[in-house]
PDB file of C-alpha atoms in Angstrom:
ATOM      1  CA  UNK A   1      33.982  16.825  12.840  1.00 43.00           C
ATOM      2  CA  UNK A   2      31.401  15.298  15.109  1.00 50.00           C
ATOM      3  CA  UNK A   3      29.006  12.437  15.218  1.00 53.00           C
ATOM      4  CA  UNK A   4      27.354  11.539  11.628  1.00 56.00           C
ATOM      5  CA  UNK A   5      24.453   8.842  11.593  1.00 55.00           C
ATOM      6  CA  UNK A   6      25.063   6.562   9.022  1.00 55.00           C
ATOM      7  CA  UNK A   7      22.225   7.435   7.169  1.00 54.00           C
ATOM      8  CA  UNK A   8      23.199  11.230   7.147  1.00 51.00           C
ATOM      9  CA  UNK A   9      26.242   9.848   5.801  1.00 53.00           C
ATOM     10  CA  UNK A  10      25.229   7.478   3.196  1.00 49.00           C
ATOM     11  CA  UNK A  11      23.071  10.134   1.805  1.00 51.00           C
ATOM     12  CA  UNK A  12      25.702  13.063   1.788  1.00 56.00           C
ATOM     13  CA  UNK A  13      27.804   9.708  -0.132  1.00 52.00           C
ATOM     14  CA  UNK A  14      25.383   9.378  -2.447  1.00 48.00           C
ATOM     15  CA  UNK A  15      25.172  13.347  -3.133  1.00 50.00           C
ATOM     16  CA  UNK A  16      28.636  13.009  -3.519  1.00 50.00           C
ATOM     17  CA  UNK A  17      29.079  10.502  -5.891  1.00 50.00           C
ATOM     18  CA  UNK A  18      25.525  11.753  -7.648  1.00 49.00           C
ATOM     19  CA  UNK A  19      26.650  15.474  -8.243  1.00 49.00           C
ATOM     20  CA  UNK A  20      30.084  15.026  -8.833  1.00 48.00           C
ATOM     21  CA  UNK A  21      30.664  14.409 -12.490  1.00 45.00           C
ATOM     22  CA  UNK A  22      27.922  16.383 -13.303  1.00 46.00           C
ATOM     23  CA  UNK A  23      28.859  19.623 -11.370  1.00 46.00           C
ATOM     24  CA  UNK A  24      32.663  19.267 -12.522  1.00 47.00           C
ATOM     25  CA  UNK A  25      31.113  19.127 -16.161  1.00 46.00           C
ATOM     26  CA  UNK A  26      28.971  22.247 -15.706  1.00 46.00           C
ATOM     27  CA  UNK A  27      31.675  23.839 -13.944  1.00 48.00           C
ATOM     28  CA  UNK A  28      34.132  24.013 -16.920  1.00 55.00           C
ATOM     29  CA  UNK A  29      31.680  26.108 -18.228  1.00 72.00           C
ATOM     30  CA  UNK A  30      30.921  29.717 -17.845  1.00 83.00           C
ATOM     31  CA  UNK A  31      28.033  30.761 -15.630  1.00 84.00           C
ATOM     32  CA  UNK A  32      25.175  33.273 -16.919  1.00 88.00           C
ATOM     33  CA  UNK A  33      24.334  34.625 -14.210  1.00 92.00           C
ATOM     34  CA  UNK A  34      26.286  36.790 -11.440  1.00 95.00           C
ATOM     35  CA  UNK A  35      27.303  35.960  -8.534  1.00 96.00           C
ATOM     36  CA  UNK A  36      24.730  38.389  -6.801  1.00 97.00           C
ATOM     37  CA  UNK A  37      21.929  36.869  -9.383  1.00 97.00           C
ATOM     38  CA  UNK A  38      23.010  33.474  -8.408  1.00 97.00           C
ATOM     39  CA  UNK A  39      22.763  34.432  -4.297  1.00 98.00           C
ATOM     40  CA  UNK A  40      19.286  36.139  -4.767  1.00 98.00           C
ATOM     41  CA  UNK A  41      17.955  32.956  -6.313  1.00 96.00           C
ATOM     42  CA  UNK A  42      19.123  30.302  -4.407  1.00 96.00           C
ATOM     43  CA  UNK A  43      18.212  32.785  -1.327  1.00 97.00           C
ATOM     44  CA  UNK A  44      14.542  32.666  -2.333  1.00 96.00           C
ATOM     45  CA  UNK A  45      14.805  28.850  -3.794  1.00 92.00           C
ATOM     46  CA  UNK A  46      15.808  28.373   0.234  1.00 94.00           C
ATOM     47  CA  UNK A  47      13.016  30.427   1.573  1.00 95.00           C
ATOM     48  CA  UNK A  48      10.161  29.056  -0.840  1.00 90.00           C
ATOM     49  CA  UNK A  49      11.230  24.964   0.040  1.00 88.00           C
ATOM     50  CA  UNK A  50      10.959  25.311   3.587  1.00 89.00           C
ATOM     51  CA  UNK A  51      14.239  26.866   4.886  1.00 93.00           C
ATOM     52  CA  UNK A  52      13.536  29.141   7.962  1.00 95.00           C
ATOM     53  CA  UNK A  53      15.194  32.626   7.220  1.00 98.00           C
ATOM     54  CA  UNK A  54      17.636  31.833  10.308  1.00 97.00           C
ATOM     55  CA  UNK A  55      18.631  28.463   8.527  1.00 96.00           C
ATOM     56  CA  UNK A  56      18.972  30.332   4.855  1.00 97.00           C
ATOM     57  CA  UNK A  57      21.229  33.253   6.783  1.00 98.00           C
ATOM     58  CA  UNK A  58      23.391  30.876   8.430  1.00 97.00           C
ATOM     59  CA  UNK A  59      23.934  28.848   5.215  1.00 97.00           C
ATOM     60  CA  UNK A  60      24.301  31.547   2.716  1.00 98.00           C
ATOM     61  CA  UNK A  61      26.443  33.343   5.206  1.00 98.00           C
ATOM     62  CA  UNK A  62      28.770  30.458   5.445  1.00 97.00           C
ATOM     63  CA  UNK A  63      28.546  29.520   1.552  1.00 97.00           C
ATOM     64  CA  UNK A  64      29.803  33.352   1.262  1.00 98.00           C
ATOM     65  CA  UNK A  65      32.675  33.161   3.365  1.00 98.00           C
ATOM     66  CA  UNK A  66      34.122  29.625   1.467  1.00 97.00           C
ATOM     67  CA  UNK A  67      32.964  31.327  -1.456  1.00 97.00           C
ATOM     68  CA  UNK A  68      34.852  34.398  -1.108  1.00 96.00           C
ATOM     69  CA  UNK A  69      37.911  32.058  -0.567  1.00 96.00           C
ATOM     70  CA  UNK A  70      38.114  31.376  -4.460  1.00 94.00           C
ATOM     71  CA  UNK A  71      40.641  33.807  -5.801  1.00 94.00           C
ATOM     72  CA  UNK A  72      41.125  35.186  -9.600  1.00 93.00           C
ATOM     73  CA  UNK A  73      45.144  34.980  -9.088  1.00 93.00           C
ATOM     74  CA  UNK A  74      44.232  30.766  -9.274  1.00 93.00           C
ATOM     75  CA  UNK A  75      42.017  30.272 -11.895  1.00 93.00           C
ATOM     76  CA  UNK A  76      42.970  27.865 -14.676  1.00 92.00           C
ATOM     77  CA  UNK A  77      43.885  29.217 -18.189  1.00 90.00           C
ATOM     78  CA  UNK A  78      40.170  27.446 -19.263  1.00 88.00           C
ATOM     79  CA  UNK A  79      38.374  29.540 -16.647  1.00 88.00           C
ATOM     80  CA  UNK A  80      40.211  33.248 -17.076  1.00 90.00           C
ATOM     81  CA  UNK A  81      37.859  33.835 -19.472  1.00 91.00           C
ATOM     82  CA  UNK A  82      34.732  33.447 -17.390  1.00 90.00           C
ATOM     83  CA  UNK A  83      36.240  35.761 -14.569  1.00 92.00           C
ATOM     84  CA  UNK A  84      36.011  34.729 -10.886  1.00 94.00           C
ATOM     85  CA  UNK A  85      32.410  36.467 -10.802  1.00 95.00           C
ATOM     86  CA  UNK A  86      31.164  33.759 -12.886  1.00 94.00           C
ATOM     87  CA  UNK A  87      33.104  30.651 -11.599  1.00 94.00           C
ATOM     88  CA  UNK A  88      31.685  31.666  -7.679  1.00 95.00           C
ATOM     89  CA  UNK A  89      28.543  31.980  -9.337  1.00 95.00           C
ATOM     90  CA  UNK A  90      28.638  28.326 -10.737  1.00 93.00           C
ATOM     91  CA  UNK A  91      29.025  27.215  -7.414  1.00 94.00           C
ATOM     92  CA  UNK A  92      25.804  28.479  -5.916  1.00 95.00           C
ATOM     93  CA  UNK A  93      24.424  27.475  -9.744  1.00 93.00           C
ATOM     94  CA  UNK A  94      25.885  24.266  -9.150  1.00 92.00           C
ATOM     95  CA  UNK A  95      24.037  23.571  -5.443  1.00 94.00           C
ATOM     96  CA  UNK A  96      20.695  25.243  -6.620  1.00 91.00           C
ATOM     97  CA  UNK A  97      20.620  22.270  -9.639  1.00 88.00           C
ATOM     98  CA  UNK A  98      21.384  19.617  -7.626  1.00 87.00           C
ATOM     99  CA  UNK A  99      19.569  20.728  -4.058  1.00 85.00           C
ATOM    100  CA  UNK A 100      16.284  21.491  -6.115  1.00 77.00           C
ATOM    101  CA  UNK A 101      13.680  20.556  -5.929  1.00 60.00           C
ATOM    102  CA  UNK A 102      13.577  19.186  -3.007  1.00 62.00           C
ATOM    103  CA  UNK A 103      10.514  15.907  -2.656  1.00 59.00           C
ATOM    104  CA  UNK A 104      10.541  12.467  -2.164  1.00 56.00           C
ATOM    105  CA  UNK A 105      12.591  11.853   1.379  1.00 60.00           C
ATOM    106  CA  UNK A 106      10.809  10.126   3.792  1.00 61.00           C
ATOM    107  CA  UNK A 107      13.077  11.120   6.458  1.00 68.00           C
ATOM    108  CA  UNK A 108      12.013  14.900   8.338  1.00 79.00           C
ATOM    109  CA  UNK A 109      13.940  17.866   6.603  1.00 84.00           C
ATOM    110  CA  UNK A 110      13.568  19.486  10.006  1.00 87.00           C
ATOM    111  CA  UNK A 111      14.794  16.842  12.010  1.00 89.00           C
ATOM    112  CA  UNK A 112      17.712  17.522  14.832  1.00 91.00           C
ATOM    113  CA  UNK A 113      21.094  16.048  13.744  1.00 90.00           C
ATOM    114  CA  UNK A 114      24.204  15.757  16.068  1.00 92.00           C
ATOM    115  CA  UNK A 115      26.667  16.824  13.168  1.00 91.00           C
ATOM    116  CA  UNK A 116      29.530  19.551  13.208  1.00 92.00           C
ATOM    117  CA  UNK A 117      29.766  21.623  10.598  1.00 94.00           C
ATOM    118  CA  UNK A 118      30.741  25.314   9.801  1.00 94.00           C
ATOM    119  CA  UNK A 119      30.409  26.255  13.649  1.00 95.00           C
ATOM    120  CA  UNK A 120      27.057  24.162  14.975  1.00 94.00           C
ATOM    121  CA  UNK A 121      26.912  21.018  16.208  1.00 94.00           C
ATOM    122  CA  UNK A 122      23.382  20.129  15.521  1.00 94.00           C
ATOM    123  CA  UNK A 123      21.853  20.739  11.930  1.00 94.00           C
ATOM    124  CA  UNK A 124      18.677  20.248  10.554  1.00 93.00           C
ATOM    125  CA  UNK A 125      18.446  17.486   7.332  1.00 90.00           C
ATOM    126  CA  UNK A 126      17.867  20.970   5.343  1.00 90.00           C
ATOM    127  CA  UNK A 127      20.833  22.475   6.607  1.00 93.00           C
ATOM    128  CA  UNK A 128      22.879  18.850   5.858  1.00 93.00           C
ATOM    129  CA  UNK A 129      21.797  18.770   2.636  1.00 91.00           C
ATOM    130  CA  UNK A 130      22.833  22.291   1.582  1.00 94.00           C
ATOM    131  CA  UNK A 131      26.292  21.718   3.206  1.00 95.00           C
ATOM    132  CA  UNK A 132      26.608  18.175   1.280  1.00 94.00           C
ATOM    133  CA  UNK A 133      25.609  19.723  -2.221  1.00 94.00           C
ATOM    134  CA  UNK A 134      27.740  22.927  -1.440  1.00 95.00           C
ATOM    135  CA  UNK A 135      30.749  21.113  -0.568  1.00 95.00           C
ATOM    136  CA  UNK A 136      30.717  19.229  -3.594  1.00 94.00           C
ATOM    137  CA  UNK A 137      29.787  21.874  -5.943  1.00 94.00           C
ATOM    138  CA  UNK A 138      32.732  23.791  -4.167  1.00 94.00           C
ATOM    139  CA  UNK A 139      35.090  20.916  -4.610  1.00 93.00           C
ATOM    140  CA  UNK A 140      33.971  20.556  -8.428  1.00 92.00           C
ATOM    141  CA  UNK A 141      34.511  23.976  -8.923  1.00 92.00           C
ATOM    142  CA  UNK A 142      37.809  23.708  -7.488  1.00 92.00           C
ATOM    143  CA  UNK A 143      39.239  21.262  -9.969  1.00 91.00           C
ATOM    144  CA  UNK A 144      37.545  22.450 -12.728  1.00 88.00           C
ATOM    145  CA  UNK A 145      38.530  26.162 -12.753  1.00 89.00           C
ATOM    146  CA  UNK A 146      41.359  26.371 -10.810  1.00 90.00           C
ATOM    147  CA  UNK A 147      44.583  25.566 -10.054  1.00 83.00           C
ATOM    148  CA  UNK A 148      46.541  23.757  -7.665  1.00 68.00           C
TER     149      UNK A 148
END
């Protein structure tokens, strides 16, 4: 996985531990919005905080990919009713309420970090903090709607 300063890591603990109730709550709910809705907003939410469009491209491409992972055939009896449309779009729901907004942090969003993660080995704090949220939204998702 790569090098992680420890306070890259206490903070993607403390997203963890934050979000996760919370996002496994919201996820055992049906989402509003589409999946496309959901993209287009957290697209521009990415765009309007700071995220360069090279940053919100590799993240949204990635989030797509795990995203497209999530399969109809393996959603829970609770969940069949929302349809896998809605249950990817809780996940990017999910990461827009807990990534937004983004103030307070001392430490630079922009900064350099030697981390490994979905194919680069040095990420911004922006791009850290998406992949912290998104992981746990994911993983929330996961055991919410589906099984296995």
């Amino acid at each position: 996985m790569g090098y992680i300063s420890p306070s890259a890591r206490n903070l993607g603990i403390a997203l963890l531990i934050a979000c996760w109730s919370s996002a496994a709550y919201g996820a055992a709910q049906c989402s509003k919005t589409s999946y496309g809705e959901a993209r287009t907003l957290i697209t521009s939410r990415l765009l309007e905080t700071g995220y360069s469009r090279t940053q919100t491209r590799f993240l949204m491409r990635n989030a797509d990919q795990r995203i497209s992972q999530l399969r109809s055939a393996a959603l829970s009896d609770r969940a069949k009713p929302c349809r896998i449309d809605s249950a990817r779009a809780y996940v990017l729901g999910c990461v827009d309420d807990q990534l937004f907004p983004l103030k307070g942090s001392k430490a630079s969003l922009d900064a350099m970090r030697q981390a490994s993660f979905w194919g680069k080995t040095r990420l911004t704090g922006r791009e850290l903090l998406f992949i912290g949220s998104f992981n746990a939204c994911l993983g929330a998702a996961k055991q919410a709607l589906f099984r296995g």
